[in-house]
Short mmCIF file of C-alpha atoms and ligand atoms in Angstrom, two decimals:
data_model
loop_
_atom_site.label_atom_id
_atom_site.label_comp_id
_atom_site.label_asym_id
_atom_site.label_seq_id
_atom_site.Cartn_x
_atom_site.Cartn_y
_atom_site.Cartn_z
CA UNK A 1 110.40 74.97 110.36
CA UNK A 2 111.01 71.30 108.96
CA UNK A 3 113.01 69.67 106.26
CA UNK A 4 109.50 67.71 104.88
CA UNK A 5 108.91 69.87 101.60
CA UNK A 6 106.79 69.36 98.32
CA UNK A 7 108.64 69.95 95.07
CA UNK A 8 106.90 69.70 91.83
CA UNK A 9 103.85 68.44 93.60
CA UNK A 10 105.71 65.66 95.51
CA UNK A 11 106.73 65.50 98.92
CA UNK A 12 110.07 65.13 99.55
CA UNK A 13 112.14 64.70 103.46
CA UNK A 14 115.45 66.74 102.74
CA UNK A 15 116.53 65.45 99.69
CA UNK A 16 114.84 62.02 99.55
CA UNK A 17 111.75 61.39 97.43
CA UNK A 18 109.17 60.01 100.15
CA UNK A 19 107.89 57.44 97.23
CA UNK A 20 111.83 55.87 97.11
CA UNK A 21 111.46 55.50 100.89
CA UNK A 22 107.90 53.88 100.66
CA UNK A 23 108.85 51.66 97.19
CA UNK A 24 111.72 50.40 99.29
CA UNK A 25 110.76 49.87 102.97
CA UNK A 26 107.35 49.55 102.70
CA UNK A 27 104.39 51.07 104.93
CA UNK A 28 103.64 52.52 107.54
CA UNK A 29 106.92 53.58 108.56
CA UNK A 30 107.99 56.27 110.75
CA UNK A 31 110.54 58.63 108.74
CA UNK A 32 112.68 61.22 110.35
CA UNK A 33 115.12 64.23 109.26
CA UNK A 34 118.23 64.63 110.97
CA UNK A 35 118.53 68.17 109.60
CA UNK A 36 115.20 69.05 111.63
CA UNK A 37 116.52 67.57 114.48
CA UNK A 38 119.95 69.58 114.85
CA UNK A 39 118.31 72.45 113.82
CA UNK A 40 115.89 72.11 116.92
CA UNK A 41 118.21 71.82 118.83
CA UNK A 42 120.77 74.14 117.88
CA UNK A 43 117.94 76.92 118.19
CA UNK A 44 117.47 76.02 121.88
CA UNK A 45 121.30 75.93 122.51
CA UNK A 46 121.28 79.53 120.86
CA UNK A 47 118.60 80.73 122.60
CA UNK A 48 119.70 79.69 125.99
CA UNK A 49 123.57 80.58 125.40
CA UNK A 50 123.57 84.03 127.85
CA UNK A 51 122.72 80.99 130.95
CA UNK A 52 124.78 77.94 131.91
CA UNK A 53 122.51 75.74 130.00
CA UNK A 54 122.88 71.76 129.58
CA UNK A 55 119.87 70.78 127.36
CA UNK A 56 118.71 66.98 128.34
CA UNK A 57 116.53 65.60 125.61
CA UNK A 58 113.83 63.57 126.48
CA UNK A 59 114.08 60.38 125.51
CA UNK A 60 110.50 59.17 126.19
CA UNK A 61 109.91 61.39 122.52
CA UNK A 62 111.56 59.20 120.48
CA UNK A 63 114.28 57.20 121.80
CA UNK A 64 115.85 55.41 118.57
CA UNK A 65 119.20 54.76 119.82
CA UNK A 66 120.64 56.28 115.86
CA UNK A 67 118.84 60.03 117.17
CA UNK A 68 119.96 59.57 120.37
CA UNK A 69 123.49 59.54 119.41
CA UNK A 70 123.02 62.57 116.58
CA UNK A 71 122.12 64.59 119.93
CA UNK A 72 124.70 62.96 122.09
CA UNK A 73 127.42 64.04 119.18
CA UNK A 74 126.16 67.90 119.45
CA UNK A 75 126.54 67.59 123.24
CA UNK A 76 123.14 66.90 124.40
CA UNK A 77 122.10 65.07 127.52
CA UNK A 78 118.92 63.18 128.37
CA UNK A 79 115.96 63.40 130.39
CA UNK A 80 115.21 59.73 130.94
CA UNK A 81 112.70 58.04 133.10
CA UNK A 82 113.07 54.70 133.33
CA UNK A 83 115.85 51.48 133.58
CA UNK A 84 114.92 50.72 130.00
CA UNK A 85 115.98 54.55 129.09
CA UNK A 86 119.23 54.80 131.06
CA UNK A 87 120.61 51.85 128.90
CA UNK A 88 119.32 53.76 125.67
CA UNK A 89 121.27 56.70 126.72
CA UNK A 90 124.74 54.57 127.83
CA UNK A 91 124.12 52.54 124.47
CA UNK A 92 124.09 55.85 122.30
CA UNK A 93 127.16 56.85 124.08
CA UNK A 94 125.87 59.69 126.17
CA UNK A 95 127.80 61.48 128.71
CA UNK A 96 125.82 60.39 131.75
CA UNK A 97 126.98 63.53 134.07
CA UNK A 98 124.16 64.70 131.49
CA UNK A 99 121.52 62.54 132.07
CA UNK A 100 118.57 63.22 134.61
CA UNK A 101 116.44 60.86 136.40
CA UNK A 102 112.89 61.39 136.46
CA UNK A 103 109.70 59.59 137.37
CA UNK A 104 107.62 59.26 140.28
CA UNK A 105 107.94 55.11 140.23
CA UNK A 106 111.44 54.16 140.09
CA UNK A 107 112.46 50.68 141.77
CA UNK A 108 115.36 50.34 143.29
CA UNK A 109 117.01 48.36 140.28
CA UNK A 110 117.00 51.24 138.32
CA UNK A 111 118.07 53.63 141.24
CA UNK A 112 121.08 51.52 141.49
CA UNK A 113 122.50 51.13 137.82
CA UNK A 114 121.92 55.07 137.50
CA UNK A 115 123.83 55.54 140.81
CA UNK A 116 126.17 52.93 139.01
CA UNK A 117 126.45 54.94 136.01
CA UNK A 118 126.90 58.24 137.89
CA UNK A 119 124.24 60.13 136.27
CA UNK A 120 123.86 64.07 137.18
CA UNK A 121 120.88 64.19 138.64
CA UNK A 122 117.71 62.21 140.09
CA UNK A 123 114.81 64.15 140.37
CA UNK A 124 113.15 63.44 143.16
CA UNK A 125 109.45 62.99 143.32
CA UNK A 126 108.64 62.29 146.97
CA UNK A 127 110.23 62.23 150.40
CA UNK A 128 109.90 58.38 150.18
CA UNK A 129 111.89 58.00 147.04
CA UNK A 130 114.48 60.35 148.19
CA UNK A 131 114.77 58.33 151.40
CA UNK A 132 114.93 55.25 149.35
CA UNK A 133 117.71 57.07 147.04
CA UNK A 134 119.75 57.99 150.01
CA UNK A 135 119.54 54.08 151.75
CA UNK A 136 120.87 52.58 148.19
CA UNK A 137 123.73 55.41 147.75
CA UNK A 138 124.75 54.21 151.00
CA UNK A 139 124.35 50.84 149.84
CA UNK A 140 126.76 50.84 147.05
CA UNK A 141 128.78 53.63 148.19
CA UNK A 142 128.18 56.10 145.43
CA UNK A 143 127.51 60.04 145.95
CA UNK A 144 125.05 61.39 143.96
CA UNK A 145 123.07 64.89 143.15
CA UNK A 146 119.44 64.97 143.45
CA UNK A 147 116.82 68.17 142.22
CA UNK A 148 113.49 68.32 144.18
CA UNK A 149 110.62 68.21 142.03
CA UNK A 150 108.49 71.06 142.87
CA UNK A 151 105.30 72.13 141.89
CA UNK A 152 104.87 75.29 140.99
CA UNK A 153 100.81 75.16 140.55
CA UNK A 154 100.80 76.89 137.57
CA UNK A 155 98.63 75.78 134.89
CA UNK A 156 99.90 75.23 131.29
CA UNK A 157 95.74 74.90 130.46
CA UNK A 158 96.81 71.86 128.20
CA UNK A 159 94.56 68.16 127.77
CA UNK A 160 93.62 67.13 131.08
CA UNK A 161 95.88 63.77 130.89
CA UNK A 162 99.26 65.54 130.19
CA UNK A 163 99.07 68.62 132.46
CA UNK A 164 101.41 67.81 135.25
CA UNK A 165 102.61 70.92 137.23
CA UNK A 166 99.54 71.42 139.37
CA UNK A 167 98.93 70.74 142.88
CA UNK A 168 96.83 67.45 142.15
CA UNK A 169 99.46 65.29 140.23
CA UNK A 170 101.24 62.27 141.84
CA UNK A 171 104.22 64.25 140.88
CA UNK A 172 107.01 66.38 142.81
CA UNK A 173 105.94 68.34 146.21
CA UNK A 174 104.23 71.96 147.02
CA UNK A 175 106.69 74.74 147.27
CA UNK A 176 105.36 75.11 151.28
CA UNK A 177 106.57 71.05 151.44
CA UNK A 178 109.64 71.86 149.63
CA UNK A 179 111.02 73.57 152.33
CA UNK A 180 110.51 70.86 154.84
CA UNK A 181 112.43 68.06 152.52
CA UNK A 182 115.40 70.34 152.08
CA UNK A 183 115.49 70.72 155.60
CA UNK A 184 114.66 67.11 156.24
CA UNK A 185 117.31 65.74 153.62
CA UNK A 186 119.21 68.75 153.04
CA UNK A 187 122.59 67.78 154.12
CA UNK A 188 123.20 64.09 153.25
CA UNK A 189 126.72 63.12 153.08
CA UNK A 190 125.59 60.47 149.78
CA UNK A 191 122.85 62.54 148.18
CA UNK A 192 123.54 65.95 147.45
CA UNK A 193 120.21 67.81 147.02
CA UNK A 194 121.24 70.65 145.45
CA UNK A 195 118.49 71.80 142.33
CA UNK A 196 115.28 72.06 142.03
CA UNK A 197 113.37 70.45 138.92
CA UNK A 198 110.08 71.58 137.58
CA UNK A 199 108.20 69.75 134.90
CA UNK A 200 104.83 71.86 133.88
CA UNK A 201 103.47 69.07 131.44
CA UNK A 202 103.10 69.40 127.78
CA UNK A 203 101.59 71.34 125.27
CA UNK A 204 101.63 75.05 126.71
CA UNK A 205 101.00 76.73 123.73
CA UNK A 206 102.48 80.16 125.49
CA UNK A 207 105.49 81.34 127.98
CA UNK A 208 103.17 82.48 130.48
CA UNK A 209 103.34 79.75 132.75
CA UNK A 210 107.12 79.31 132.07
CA UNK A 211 107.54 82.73 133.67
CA UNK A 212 105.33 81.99 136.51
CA UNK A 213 107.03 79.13 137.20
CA UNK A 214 110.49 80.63 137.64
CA UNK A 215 108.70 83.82 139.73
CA UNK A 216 107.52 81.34 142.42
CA UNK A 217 110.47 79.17 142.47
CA UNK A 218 113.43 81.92 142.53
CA UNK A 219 111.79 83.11 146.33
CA UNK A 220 112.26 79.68 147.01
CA UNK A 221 115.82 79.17 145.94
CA UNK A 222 116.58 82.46 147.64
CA UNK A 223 115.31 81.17 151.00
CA UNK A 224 116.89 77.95 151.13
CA UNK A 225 120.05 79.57 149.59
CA UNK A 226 119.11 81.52 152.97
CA UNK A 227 118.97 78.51 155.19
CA UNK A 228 122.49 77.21 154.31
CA UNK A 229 121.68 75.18 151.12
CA UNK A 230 123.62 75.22 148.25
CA UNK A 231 121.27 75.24 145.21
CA UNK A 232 123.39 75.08 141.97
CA UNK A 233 120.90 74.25 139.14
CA UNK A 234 117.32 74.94 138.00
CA UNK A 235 115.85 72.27 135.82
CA UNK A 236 112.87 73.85 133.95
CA UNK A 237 111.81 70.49 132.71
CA UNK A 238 110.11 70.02 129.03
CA UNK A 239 106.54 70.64 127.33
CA UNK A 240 107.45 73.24 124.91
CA UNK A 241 105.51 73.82 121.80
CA UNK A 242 106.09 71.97 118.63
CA UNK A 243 104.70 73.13 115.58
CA UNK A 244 101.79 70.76 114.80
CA UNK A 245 99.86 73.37 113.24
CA UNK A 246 102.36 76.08 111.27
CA UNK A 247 103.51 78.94 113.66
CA UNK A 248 101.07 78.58 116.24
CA UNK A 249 103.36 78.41 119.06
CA UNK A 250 106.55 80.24 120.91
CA UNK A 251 109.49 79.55 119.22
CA UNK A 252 113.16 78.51 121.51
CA UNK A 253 113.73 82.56 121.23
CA UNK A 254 110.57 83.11 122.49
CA UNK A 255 110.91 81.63 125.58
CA UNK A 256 114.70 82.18 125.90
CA UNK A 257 113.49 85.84 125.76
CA UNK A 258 110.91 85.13 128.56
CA UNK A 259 113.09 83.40 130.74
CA UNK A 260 116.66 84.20 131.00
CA UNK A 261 115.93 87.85 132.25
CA UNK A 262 114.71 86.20 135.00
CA UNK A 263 117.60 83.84 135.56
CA UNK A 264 120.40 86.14 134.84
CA UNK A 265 122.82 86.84 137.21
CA UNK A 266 121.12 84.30 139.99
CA UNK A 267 124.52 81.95 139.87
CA UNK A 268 121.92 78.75 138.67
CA UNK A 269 123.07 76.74 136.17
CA UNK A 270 119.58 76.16 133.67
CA UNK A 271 118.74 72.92 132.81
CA UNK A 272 116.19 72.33 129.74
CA UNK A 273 114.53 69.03 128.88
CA UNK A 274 112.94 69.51 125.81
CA UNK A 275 111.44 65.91 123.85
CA UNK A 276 108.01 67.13 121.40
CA UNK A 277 109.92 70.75 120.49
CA UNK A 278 112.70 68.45 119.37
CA UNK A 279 111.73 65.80 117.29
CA UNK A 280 107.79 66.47 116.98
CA UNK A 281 107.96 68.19 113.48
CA UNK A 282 110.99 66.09 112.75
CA UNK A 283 108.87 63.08 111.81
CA UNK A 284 105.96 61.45 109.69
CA UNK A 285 104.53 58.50 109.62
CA UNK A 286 104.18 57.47 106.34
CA UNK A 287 100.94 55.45 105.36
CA UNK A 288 99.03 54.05 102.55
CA UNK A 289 95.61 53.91 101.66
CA UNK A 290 93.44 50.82 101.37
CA UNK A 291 90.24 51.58 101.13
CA UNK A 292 87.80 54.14 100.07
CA UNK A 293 84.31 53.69 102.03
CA UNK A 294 80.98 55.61 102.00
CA UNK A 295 79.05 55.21 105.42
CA UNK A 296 75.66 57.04 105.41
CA UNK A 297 76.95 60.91 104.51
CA UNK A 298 80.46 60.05 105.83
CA UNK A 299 83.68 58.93 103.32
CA UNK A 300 86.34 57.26 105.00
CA UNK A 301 89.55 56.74 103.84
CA UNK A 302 90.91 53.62 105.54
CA UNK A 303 94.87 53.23 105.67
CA UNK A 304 97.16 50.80 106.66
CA UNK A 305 98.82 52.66 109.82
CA UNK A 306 96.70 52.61 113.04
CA UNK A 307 96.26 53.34 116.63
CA UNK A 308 98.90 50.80 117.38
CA UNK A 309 101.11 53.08 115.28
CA UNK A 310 100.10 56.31 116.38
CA UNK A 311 97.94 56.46 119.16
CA UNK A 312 97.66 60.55 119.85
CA UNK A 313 94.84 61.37 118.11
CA UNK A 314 92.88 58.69 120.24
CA UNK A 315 95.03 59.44 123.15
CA UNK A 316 94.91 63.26 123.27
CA UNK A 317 92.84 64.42 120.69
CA UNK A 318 95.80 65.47 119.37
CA UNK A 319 96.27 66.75 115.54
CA UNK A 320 98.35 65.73 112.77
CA UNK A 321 97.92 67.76 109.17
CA UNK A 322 97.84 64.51 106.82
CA UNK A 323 98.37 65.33 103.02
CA UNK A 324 98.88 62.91 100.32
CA UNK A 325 102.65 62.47 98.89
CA UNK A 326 101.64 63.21 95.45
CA UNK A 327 99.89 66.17 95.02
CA UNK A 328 98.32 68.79 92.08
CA UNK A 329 101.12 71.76 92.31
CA UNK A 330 98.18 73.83 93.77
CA UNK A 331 97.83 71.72 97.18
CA UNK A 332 101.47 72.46 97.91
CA UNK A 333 102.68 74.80 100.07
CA UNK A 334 100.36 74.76 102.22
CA UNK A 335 100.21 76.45 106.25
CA UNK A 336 99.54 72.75 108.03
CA UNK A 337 96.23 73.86 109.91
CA UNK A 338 92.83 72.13 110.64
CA UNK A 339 91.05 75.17 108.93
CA UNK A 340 91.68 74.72 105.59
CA UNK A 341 89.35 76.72 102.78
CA UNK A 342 90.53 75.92 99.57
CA UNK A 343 88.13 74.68 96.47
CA UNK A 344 88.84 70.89 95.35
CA UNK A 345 89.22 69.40 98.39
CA UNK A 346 86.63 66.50 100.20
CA UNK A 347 85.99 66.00 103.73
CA UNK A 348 87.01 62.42 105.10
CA UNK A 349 87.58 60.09 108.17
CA UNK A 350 90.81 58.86 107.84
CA UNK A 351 90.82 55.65 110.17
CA UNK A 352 93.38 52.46 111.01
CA UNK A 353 92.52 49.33 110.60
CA UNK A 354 92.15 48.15 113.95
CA UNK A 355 89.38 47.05 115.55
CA UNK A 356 88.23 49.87 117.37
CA UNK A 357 86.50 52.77 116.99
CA UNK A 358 89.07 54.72 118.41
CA UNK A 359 91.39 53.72 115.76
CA UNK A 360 91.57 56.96 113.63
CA UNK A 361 93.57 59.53 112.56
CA UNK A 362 91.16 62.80 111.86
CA UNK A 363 87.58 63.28 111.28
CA UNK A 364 86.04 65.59 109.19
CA UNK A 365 89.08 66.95 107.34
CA UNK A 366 89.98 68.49 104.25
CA UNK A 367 91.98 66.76 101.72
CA UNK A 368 92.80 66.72 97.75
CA UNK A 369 90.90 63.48 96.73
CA UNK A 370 92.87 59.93 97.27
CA UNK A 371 92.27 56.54 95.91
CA UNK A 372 93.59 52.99 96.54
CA UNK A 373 97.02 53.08 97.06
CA UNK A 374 97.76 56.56 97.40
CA UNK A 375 100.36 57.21 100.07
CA UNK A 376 99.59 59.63 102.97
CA UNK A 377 101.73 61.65 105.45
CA UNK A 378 101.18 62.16 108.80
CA UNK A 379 102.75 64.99 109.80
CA UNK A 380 104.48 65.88 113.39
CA UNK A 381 104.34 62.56 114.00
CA UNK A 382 108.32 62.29 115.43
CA UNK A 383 106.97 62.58 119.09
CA UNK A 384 105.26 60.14 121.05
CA UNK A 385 104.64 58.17 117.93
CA UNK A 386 107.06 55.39 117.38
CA UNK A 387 107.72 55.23 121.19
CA UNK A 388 103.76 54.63 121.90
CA UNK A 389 103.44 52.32 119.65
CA UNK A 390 102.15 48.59 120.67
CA UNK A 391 101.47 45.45 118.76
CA UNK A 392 97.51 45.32 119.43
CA UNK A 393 95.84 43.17 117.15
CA UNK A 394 99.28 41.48 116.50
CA UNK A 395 100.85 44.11 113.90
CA UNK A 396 104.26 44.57 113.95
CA UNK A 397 105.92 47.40 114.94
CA UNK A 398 106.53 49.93 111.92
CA UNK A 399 110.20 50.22 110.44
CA UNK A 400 112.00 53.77 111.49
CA UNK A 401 114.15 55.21 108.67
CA UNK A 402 116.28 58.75 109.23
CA UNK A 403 117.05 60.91 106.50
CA UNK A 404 120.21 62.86 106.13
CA UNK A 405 120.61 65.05 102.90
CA UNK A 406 120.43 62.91 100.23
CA UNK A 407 120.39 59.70 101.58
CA UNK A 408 118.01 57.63 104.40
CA UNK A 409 118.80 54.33 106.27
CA UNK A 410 116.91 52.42 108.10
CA UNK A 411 117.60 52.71 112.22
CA UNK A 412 114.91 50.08 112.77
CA UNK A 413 113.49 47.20 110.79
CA UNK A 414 110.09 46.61 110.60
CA UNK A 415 109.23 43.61 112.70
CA UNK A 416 108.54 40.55 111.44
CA UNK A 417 105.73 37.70 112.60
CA UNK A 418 108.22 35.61 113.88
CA UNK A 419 109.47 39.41 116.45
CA UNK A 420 105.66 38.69 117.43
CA UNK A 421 106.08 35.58 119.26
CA UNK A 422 109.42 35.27 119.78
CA UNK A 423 109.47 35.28 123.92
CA UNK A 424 106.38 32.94 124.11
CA UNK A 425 106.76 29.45 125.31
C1 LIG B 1 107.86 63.99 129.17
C2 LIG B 1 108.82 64.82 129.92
C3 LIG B 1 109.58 65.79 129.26
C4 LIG B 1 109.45 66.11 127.78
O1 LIG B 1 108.22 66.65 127.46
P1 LIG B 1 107.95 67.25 126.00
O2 LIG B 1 106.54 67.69 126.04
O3 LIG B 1 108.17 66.16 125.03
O4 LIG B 1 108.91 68.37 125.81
C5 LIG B 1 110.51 66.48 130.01
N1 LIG B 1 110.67 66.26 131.34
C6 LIG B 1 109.93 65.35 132.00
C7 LIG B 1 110.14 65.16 133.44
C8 LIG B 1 108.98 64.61 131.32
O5 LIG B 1 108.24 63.72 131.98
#
């Protein structure tokens, strides 16, 4: 469910006529719907109300310091994983007894402003970093709370680059090793390890391994519970589904339903850290077209976002349903899938401008005809899009607008030529 809707044949983000967004701010330009966004997350917070349940958004999704603070203001924490992210989060006014600390890389820099900024949790990747943790606590004098980063080995049978909660990942530590750190580490007077975080990777497109998950790591929890150790949260991590194609994955009930039977009544507060399920669907990335090109039996359609822009499909193979803005009444309404069989449509490349030829968008897909000028939306396109983006072959980052009922604003200005160059010497 999204607020990005067709009405007499035009597409339209709330109540805001995509065109008046496009005629005004130009293209490409990421577009977002707060209504989506709360609406995610309300679902989750629903689903998860039997449990003690703090929900941490990822920031790595989308981090626009405007969404950020929408979440903050419905009580949201963050998921962050890097310096650059803990002053997003401060600067959007979170409550930083909210925030966790991921990563498997963090320097001691950003160790020490999060111990400054008394965040809830680090999660802890390795015995090294938690040693390291525990030496700059002492440092500056600050207790913290730390969750061990377990892995579960359960596969979420996602894209080899973003599974993560295997046994061969340079993340977290087996469950057998788990049990050594805690007793290790277990009882520092500065760093309280007392949770245990689990991060399966993204893109499960069922429960399954959520369940798993929590079946191997509730024997765990029980035995160092056993041992003396006082384990007072679960973080379940992120990864679930967001609805790139329509319905084709769990929804927050859906996994609320799978996983707080198991958690009931264990004394664990739940800790969720959801980025794609949030703001995925919540987005497009608006884009015009250029050209129209026939190569041998191939048509491209050549537009003026690219890789720079949006780099999943290149990155992951990933899919975004593209439509045109302005459509015959009979092309609206559609299911967003790859298998589309209606009469009337032509099969195209739709490609970037860059110069590479991984710089597309899809290939081989069904759309209504488009000519010169015709504006195109990418769809799903509020994770991982605006927060991957680079400025390879010199292209300035796209603007960011956000939508709310009838009016938009933009929460980031397109960059200019001058942006380009302004730290070079
Ligand atoms: C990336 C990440 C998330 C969010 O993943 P989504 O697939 O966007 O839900 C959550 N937790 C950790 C530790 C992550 O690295």
């Amino acid at each position: 469910m999204d607020y990005f809707n067709y009405k007499a044949g035009k597409l339209f983000a709330e109540d805001v006529d995509i065109e008046k967004i496009a005629e005004s701010v130009g293209t490409p330009v990421y577009i977002y719907s707060k209504a989506t966004i709360l609406d995610h997350f309300e679902k989750i917070k629903k689903a998860f109300a039997e449990l003690d349940t703090t929900i941490c958004y990822s920031i790595k999704a989308c981090g626009n310091i405007n969404i950020l603070k929408i979440l903050a203001d419905f009580g949201s924490g963050f998921d962050i994983v890097s310096g650059g992210e803990l002053y997003r989060a401060a600067q959007a006014g979170a409550d930083m007894k909210k925030v966790v600390f991921a990563g498997a890389g963090k320097t001691d820099q950003e160790i020490t402003a999060a111990l400054k900024a008394q965040i809830g949790y680090f999660n802890i990747e390795s015995e090294a970093e938690l040693e390291n943790l525990i030496a700059l606590a002492e440092q500056a004098g600050v207790k913290t709370k730390a969750a061990l980063r377990v892995n579960p080995d359960v596969d979420p049978k996602t894209h080899k680059h973003i599974t993560t909660g295997t046994k061969e990942t340079k993340f977290g530590v087996d469950i057998e090793r788990a049990e050594k750190v805690f007793a290790q580490y277990g009882k520092n007077d500065y760093v309280n390890l007392c949770a245990i975080h689990v991060h399966l990777g993204s893109g499960g497109k069922t429960i399954d391994p959520y369940r798993e998950a929590v079946e191997r790591i509730l024997p765990l929890i029980e035995k160092l519970r056993g041992k003396g150790f006082k384990i007072e949260a679960l973080d379940l991590g992120g990864g679930y589904g967001a609805d790139y194609q329509t319905d084709t994955v769990p929804s927050a009930a859906d996994y609320a339903d799978g996983i707080v039977p198991l958690l009931k009544d264990k004394n664990l507060k739940l800790i969720l850290e959801p980025g794609k399920s949030i703001v995925a669907n919540a987005g497009i990335l608006l884009t015009k077209v250029l050209y129209l090109k026939q190569g041998g039996r191939k048509k491209f359609v050549i537009v003026d976002a690219g890789m720079n822009d949006l780099i999943r499909p290149c990155l992951y193979d990933a899919f975004h349903f593209i439509w045109p803005v302005k459509v015959e009444e009979k092309f609206t309404h559609l299911r967003r899938t790859e298998k589309l069989d209606i009469k009337g449509l032509e099969f195209v490349d739709i490609v970037g401008p860059i110069c590479e030829g991984t710089d597309f968008f899809a290939k081989d897909r069904a759309i209504p005809p488009v000519k010169r000028g015709d504006l195109l939306a990418i769809f799903t396109a509020g994770a991982y899009g605006f927060t991957m983006a680079s400025n390879y072959n010199a292209r300035p980052l796209s603007a960011e607008v956000l939508v709310d009922g009838k009016n938009f604003k933009v929460i980031r200005k397109r960059q200019t030529y001058k942006d380009l160059i302004a730290l070079e010497k």
